[in-house]
PDB file of C-alpha atoms in Angstrom:
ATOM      1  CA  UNK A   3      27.474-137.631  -4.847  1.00 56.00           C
ATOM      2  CA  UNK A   4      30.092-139.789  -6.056  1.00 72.00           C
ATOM      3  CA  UNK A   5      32.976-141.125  -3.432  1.00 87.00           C
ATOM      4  CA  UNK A   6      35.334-141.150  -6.579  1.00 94.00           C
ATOM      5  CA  UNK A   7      38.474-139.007  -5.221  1.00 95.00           C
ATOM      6  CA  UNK A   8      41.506-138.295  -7.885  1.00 96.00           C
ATOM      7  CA  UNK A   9      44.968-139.319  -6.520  1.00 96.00           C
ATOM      8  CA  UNK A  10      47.115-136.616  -5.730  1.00 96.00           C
ATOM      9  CA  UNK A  11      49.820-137.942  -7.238  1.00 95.00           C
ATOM     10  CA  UNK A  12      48.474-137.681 -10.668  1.00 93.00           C
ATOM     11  CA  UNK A  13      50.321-134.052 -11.723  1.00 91.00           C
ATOM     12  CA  UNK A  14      46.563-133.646 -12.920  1.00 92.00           C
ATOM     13  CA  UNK A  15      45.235-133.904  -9.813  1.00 94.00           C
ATOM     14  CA  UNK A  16      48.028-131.972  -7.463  1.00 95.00           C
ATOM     15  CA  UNK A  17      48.220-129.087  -9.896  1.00 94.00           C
ATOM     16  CA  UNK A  18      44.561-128.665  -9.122  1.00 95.00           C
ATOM     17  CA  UNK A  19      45.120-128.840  -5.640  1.00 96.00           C
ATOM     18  CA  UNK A  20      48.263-125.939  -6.096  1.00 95.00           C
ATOM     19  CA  UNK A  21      45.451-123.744  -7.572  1.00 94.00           C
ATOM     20  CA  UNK A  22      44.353-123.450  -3.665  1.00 95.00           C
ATOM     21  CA  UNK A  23      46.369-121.038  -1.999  1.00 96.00           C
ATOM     22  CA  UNK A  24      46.496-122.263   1.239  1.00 96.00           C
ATOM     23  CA  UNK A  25      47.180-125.693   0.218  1.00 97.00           C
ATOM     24  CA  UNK A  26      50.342-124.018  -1.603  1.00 96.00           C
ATOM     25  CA  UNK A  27      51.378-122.316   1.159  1.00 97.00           C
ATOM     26  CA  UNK A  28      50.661-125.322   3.281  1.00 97.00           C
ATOM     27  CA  UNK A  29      52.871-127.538   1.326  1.00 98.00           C
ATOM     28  CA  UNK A  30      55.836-124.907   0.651  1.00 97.00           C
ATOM     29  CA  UNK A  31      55.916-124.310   4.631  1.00 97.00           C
ATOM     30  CA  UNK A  32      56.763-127.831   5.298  1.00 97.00           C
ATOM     31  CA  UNK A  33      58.739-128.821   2.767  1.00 97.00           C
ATOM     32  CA  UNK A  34      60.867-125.830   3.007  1.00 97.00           C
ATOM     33  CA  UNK A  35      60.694-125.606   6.193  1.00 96.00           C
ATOM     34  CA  UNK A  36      59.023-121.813   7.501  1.00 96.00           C
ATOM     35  CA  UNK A  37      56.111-120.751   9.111  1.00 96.00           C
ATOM     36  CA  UNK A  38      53.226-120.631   7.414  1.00 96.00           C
ATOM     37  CA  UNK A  39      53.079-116.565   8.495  1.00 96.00           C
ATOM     38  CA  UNK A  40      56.405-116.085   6.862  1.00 96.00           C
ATOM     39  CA  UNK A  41      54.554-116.958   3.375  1.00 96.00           C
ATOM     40  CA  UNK A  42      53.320-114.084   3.053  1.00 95.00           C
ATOM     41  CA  UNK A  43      52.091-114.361  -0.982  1.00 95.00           C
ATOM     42  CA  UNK A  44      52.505-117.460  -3.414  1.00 96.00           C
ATOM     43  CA  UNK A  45      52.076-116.497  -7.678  1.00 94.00           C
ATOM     44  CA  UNK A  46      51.693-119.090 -10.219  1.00 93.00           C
ATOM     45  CA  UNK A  47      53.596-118.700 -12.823  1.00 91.00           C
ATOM     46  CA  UNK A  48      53.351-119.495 -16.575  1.00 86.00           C
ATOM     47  CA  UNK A  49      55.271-123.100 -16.548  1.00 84.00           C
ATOM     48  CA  UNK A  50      56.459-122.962 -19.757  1.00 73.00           C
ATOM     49  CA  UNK A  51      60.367-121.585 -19.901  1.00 64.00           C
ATOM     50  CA  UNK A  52      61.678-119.190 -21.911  1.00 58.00           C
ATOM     51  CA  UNK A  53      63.524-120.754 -25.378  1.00 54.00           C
ATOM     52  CA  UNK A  54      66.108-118.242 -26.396  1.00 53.00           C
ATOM     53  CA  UNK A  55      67.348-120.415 -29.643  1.00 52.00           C
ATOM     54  CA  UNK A  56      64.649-122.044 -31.797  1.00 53.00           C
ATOM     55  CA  UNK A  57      67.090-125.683 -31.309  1.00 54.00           C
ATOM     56  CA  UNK A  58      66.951-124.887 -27.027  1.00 50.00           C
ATOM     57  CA  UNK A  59      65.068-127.851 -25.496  1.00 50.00           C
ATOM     58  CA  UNK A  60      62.129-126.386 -24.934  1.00 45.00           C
ATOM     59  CA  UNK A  61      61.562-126.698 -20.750  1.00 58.00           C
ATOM     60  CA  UNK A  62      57.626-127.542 -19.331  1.00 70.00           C
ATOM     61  CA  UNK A  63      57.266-127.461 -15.945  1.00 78.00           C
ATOM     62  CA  UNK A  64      54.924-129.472 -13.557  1.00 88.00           C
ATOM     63  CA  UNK A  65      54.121-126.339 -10.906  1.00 93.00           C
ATOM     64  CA  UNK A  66      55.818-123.390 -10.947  1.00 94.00           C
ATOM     65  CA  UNK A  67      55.183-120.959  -8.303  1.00 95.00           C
ATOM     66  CA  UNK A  68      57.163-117.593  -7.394  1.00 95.00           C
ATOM     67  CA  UNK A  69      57.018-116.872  -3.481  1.00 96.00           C
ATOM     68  CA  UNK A  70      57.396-113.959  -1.759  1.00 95.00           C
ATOM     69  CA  UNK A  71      58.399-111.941  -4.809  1.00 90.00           C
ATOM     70  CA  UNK A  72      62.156-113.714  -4.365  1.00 92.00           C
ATOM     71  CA  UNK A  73      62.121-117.237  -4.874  1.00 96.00           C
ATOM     72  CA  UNK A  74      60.662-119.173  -7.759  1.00 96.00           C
ATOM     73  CA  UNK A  75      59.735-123.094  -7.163  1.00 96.00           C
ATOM     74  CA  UNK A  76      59.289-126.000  -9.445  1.00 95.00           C
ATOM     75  CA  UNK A  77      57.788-128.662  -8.271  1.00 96.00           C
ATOM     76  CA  UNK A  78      57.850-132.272 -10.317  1.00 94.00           C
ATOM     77  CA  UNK A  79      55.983-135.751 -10.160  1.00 93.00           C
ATOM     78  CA  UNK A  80      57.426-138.106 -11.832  1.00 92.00           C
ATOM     79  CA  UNK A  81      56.180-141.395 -11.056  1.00 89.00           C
ATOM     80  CA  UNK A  82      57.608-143.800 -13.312  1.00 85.00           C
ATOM     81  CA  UNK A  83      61.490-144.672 -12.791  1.00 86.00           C
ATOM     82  CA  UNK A  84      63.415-142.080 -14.675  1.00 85.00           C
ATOM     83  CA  UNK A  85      67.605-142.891 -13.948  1.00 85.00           C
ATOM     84  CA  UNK A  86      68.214-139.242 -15.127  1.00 89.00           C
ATOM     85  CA  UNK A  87      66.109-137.750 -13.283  1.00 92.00           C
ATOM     86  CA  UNK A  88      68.777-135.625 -10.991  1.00 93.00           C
ATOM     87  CA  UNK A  89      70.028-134.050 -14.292  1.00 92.00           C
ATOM     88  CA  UNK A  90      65.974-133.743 -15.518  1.00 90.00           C
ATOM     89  CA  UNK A  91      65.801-132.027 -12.279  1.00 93.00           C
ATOM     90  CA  UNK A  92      68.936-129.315 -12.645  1.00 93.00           C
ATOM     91  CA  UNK A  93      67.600-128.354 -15.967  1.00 92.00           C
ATOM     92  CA  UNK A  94      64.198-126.551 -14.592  1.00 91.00           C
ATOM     93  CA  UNK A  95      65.972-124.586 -12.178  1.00 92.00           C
ATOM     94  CA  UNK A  96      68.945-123.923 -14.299  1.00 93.00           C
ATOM     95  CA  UNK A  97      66.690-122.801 -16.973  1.00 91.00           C
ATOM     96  CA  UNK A  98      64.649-120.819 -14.748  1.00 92.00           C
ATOM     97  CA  UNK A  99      67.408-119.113 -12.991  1.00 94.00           C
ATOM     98  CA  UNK A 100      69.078-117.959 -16.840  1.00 91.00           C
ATOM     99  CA  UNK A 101      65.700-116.554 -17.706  1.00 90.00           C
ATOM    100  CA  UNK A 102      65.395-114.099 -15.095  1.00 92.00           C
ATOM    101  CA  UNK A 103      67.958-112.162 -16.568  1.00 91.00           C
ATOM    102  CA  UNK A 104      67.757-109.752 -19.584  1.00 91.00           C
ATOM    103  CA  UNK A 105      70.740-108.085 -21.863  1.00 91.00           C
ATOM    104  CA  UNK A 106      71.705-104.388 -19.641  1.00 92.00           C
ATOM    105  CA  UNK A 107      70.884-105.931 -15.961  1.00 94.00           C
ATOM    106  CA  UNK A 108      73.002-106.969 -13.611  1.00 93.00           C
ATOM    107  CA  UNK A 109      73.879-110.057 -11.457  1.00 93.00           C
ATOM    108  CA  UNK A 110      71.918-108.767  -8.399  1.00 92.00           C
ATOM    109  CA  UNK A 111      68.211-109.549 -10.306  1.00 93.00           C
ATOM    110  CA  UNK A 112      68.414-113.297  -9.802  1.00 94.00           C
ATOM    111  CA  UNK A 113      66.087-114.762  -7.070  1.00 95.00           C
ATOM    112  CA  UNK A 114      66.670-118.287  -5.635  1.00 96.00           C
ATOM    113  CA  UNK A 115      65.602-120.975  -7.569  1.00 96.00           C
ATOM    114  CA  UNK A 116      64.249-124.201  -5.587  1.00 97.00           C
ATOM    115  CA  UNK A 117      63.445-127.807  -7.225  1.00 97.00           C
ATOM    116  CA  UNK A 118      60.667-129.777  -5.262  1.00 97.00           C
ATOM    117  CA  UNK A 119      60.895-133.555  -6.764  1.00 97.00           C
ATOM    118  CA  UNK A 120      58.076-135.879  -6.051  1.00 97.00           C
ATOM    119  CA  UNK A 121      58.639-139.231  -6.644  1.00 96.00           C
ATOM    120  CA  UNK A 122      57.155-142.543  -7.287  1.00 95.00           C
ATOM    121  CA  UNK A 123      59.909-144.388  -7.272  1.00 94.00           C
ATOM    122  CA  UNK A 124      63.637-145.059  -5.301  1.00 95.00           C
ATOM    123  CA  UNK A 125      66.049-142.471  -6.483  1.00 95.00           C
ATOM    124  CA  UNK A 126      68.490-143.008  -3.643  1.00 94.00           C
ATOM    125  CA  UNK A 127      69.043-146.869  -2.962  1.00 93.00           C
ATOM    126  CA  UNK A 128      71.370-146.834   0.126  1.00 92.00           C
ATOM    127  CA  UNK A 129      69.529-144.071   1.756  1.00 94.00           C
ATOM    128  CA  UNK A 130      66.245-145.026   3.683  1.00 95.00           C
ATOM    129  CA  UNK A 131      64.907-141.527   4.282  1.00 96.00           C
ATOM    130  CA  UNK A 132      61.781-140.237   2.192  1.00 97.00           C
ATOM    131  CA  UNK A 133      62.815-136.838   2.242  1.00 97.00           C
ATOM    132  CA  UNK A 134      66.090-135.323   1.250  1.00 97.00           C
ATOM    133  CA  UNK A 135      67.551-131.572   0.789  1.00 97.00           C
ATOM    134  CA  UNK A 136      70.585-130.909  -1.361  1.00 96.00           C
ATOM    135  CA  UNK A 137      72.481-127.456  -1.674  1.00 96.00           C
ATOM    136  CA  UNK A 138      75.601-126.401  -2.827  1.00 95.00           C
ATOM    137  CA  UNK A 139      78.469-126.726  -0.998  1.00 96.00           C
ATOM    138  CA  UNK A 140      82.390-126.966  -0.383  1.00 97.00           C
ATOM    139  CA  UNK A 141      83.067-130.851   0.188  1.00 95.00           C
ATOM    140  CA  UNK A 142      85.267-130.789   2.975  1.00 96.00           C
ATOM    141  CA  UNK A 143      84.231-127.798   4.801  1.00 96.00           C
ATOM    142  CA  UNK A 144      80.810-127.429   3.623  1.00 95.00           C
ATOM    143  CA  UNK A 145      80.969-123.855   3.282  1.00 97.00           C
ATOM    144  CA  UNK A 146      77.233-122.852   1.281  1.00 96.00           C
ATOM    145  CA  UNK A 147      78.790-121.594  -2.226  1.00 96.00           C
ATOM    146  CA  UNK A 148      75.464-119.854  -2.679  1.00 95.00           C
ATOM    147  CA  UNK A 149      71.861-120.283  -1.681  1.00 94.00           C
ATOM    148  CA  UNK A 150      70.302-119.083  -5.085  1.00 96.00           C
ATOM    149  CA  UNK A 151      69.698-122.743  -5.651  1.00 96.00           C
ATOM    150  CA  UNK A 152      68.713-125.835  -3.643  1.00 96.00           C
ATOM    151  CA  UNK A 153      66.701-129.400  -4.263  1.00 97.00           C
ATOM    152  CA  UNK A 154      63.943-130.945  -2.294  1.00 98.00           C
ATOM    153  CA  UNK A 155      63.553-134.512  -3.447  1.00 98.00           C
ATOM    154  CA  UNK A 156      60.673-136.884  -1.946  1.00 98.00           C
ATOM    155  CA  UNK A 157      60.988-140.361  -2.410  1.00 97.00           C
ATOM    156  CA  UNK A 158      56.783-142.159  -2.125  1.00 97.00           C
ATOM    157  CA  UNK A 159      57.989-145.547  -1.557  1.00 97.00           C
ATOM    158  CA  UNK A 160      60.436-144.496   1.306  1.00 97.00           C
ATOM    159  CA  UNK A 161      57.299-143.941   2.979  1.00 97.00           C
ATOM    160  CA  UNK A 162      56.407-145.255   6.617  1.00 95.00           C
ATOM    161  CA  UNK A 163      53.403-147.921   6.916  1.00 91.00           C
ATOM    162  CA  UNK A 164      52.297-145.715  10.036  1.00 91.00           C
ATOM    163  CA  UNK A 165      51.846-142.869  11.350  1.00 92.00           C
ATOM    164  CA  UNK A 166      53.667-141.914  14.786  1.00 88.00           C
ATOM    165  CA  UNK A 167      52.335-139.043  17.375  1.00 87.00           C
ATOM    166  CA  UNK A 168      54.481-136.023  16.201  1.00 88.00           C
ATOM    167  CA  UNK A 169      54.871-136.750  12.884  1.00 93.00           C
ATOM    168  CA  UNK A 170      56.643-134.136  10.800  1.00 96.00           C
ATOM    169  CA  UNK A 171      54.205-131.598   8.408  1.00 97.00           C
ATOM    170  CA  UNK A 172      56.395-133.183   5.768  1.00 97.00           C
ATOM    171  CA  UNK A 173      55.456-136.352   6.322  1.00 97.00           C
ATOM    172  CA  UNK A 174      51.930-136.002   6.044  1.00 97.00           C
ATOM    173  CA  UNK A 175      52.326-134.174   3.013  1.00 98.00           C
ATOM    174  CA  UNK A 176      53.936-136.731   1.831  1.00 98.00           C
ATOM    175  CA  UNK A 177      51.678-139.372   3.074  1.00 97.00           C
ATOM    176  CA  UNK A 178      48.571-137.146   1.175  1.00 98.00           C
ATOM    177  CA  UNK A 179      49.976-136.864  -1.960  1.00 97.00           C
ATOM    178  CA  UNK A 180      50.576-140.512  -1.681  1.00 97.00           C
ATOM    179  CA  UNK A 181      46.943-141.811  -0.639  1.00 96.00           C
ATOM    180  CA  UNK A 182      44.228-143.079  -2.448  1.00 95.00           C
ATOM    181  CA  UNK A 183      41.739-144.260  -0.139  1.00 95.00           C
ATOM    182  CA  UNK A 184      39.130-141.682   1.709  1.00 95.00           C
ATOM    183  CA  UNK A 185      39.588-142.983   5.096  1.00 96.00           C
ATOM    184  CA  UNK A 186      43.059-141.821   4.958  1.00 96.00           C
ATOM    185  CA  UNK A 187      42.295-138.285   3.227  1.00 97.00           C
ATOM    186  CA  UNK A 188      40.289-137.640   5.835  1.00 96.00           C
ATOM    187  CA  UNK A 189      42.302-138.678   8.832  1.00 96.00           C
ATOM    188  CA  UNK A 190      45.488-136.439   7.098  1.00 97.00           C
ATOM    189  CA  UNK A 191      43.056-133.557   6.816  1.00 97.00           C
ATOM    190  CA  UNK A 192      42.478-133.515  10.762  1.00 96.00           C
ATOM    191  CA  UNK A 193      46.120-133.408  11.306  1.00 95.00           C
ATOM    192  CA  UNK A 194      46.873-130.227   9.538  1.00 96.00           C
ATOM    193  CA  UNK A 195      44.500-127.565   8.458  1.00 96.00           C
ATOM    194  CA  UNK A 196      46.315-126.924   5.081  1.00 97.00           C
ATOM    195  CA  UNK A 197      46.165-130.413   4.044  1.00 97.00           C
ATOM    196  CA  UNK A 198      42.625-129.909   5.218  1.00 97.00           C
ATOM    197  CA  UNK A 199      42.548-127.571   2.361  1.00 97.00           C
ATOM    198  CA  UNK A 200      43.952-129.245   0.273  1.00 97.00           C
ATOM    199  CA  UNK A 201      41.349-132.189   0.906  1.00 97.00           C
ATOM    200  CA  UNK A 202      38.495-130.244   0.100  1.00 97.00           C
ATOM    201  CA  UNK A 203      40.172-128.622  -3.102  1.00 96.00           C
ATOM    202  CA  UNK A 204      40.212-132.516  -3.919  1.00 97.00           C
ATOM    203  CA  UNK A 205      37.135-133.788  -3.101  1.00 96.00           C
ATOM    204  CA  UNK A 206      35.458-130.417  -4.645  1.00 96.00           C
ATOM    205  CA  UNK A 207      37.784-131.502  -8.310  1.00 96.00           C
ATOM    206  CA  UNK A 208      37.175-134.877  -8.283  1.00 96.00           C
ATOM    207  CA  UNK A 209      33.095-134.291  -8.526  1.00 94.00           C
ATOM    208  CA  UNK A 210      33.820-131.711 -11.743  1.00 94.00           C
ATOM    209  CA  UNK A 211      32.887-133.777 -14.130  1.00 94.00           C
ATOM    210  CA  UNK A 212      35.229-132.150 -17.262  1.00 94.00           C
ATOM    211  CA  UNK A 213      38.227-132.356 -14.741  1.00 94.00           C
ATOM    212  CA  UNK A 214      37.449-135.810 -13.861  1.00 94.00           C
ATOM    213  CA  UNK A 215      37.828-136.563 -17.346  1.00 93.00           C
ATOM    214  CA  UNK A 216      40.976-134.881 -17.890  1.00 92.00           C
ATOM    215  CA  UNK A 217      42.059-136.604 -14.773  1.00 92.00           C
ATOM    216  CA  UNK A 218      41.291-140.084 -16.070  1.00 92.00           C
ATOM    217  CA  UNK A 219      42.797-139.336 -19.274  1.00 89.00           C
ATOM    218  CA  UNK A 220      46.214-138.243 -17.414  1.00 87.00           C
ATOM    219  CA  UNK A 221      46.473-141.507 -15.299  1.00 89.00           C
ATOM    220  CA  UNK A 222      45.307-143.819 -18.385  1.00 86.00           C
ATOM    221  CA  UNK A 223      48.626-142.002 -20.584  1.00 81.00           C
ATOM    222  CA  UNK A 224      50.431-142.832 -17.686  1.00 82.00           C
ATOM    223  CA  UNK A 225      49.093-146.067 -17.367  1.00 80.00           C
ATOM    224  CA  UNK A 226      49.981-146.870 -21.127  1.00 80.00           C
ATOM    225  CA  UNK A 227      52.693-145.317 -20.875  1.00 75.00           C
ATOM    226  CA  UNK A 228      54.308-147.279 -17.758  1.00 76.00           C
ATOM    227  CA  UNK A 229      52.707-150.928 -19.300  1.00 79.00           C
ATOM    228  CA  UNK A 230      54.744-149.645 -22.816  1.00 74.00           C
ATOM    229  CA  UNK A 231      58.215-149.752 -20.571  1.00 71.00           C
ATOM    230  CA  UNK A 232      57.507-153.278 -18.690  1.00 71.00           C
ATOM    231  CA  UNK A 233      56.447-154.787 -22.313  1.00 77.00           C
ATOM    232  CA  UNK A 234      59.934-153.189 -23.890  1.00 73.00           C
ATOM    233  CA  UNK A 235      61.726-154.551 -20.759  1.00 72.00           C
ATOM    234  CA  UNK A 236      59.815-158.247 -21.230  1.00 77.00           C
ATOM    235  CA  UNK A 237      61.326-157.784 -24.999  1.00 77.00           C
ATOM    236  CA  UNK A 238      64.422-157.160 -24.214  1.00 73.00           C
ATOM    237  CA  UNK A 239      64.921-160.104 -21.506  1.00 74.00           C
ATOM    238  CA  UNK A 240      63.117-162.310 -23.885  1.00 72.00           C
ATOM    239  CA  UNK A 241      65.446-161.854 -26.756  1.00 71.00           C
ATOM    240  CA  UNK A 242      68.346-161.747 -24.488  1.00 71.00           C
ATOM    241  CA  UNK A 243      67.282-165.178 -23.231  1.00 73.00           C
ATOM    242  CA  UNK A 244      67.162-166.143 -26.722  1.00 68.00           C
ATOM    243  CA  UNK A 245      70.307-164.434 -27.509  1.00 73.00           C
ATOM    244  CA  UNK A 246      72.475-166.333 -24.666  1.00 70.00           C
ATOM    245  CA  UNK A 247      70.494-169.865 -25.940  1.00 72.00           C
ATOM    246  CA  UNK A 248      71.380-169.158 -29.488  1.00 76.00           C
ATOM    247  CA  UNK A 249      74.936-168.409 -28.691  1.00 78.00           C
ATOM    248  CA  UNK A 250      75.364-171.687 -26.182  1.00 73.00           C
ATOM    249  CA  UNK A 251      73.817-173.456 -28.917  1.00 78.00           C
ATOM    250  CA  UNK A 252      76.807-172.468 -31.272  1.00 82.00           C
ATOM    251  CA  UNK A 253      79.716-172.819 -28.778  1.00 77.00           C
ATOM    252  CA  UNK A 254      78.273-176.763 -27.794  1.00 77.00           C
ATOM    253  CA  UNK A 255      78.144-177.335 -31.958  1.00 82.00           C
ATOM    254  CA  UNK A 256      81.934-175.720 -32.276  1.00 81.00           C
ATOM    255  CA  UNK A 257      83.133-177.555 -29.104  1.00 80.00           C
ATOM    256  CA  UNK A 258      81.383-180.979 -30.395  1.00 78.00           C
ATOM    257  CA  UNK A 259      82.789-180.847 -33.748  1.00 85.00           C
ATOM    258  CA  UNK A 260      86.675-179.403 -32.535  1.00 80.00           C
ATOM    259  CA  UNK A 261      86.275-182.459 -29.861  1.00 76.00           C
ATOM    260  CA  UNK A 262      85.976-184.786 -32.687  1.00 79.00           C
ATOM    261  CA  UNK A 263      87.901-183.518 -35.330  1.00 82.00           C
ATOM    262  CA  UNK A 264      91.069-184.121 -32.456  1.00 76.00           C
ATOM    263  CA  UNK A 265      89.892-187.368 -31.903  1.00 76.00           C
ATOM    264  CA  UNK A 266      89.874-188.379 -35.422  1.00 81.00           C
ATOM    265  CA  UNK A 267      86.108-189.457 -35.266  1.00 81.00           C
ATOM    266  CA  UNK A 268      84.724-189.617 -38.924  1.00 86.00           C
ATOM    267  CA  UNK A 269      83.004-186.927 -40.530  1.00 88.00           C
ATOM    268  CA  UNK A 270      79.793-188.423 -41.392  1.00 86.00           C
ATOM    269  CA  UNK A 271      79.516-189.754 -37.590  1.00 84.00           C
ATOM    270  CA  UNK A 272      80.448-186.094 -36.454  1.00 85.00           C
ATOM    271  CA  UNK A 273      77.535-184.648 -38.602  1.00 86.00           C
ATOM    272  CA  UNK A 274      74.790-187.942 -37.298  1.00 83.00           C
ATOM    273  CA  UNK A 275      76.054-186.219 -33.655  1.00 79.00           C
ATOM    274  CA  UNK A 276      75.113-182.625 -34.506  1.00 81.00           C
ATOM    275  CA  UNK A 277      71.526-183.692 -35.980  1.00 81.00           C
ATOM    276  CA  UNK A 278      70.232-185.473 -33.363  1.00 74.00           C
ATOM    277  CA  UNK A 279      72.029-183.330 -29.797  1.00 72.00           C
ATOM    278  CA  UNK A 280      71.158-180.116 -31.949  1.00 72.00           C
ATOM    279  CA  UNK A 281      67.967-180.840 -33.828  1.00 77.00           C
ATOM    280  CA  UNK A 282      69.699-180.095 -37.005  1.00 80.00           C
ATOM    281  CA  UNK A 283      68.859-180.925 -40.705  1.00 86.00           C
ATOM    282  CA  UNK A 284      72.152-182.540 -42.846  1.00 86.00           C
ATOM    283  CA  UNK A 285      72.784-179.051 -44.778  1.00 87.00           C
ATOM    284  CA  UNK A 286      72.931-177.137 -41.188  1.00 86.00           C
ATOM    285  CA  UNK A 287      74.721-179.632 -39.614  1.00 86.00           C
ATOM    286  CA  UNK A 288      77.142-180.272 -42.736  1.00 88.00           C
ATOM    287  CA  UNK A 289      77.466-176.216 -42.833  1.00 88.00           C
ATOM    288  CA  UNK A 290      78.858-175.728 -39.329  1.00 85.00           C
ATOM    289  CA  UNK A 291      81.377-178.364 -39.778  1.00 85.00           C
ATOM    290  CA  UNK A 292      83.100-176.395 -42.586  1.00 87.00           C
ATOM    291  CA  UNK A 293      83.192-173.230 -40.592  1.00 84.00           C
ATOM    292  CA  UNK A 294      84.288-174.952 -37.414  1.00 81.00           C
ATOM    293  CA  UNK A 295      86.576-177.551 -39.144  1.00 81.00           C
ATOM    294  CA  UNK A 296      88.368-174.731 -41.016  1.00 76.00           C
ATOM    295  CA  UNK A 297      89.283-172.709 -37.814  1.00 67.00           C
ATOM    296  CA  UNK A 298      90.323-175.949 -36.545  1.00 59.00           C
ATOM    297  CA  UNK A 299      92.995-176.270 -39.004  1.00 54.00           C
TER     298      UNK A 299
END
């Protein structure tokens, strides 16, 4: 048997593991915070939204799970760094909370709608907590405006190097979906017996040999994907370095030849100046004293 294990923060690879129901209860507990009992039945759900207008961007969920018959969940990994994501994030619920409605019902149909984000990446810079839960509220008062809709967001890098004695079932959630090595999988999995579950939903995917492939070809489009980005980013400092030489290049030919002109220096010495200080050939040189000389005038 192989010791290759798929990283559960792959969407591959933790979509898998959501196909274990006591993994997804597991998870839901402790990032929303029940008992485990109080759980008492977790559906996956198509995770493809509803387009009403053939031009409606069309939504695609990670996860989508409805629990208890009253609340449906979406839960996200995005690992490379997406600014928009908060507004990414309000669509899926938004969307999902429109489509439970049909034309002739009323208001009293619509179950909550909760966004789990899990991310690779620093959303919130001046906050140093992993885990964060947002709902809407008055500002001053904070007075809940409704509870139909709340956001979970987990934040990988936020992480903790260690483990404490007591640590949270969030955290080691969190500290799961983020590992990669099998001595850590299997020190999680004593911890807590749904993450236990979750473990051996992994290991059990990772030796399928069709999934592994899928799996690998998942975290290679990511991979090309995230080595497109930091290639485009190279670009664009690149030619902004060449940008800012080019245009210093300009402003030391204009002051050189306004600094002369004033001083009466003569034209052909003015040009011999530009050649050699700006590598220039006589046409270039002879060129960029007409421009500058004329707005010298």
């Amino acid at each position: 048997m192989s010791d290759f294990l798929m990283k559960p923060k792959i969407d591959y690879a933790f979509k898998e593991i959501m196909m274990d129901e006591k993994a997804r209860i597991g998870f839901l507990s402790a990032v929303l915070n029940l008992n485990p009992a109080d759980i008492r039945k977790t559906e996956l759900l198509n995770t493809s939204l509803r387009k009403l207008h053939e031009d409606e961007k069309q939504g695609i969920v990670d996860v989508r799970i409805l629990m208890n018959n009253n609340t449906e969940i979406d839960i996200e990994i995005q690992l490379s760094i997406l600014n928009v994501w908060a507004d990414r994030a309000l669509f899926y619920p938004a969307k999902m909370y429109t489509d439970q409605i049909r034309p002739g019902q009323d208001y009293t149909v619509f179950k909550k709608c909760v966004s789990i984000s899990i991310l690779d990446f620093v959303l919130f810079r001046e906050d140093p907590e992993f885990y964060s839960c947002f709902h809407i509220r008055e500002d001053s008062r904070q007075t809940l405006y409704t509870d139909k809709m709340e956001f979970h967001v987990l934040e990988l890098p936020k992480l903790p190097p260690e483990l404490i004695d007591g640590s949270s079932d969030i955290l080691l959630w969190a500290k799961f979906i983020n590992s990669e090595r099998k001595e850590e999988f299997d020190m999680l999995a004593t911890k807590n017996p749904y993450i236990g579950s979750a473990y051996e939903h992994l290991q059990v995917i990772s030796q399928d040999r069709e999934k592994r492939r899928e799996y690998e070809a998942r975290e290679k489009a990511i991979r090309d994907y995230n080595q497109g980005i930091l290639e485009a980013e190279q670009r664009g400092r690149e030619e902004g370095r060449a940008e800012g030489e080019a245009e210093a290049k300009i402003h030391g030919i204009r002051i050189l030849i306004t600094d002369n002109i004033e001083e009466k220096v003569p034209k052909e010495k003015t040009l011999a100046k530009l050649q050699k200080h700006y590598n220039l050939t006589e046409s270039q040189a002879e060129k960029y004293y007409i421009e500058f000389a004329k707005k010298n005038l």
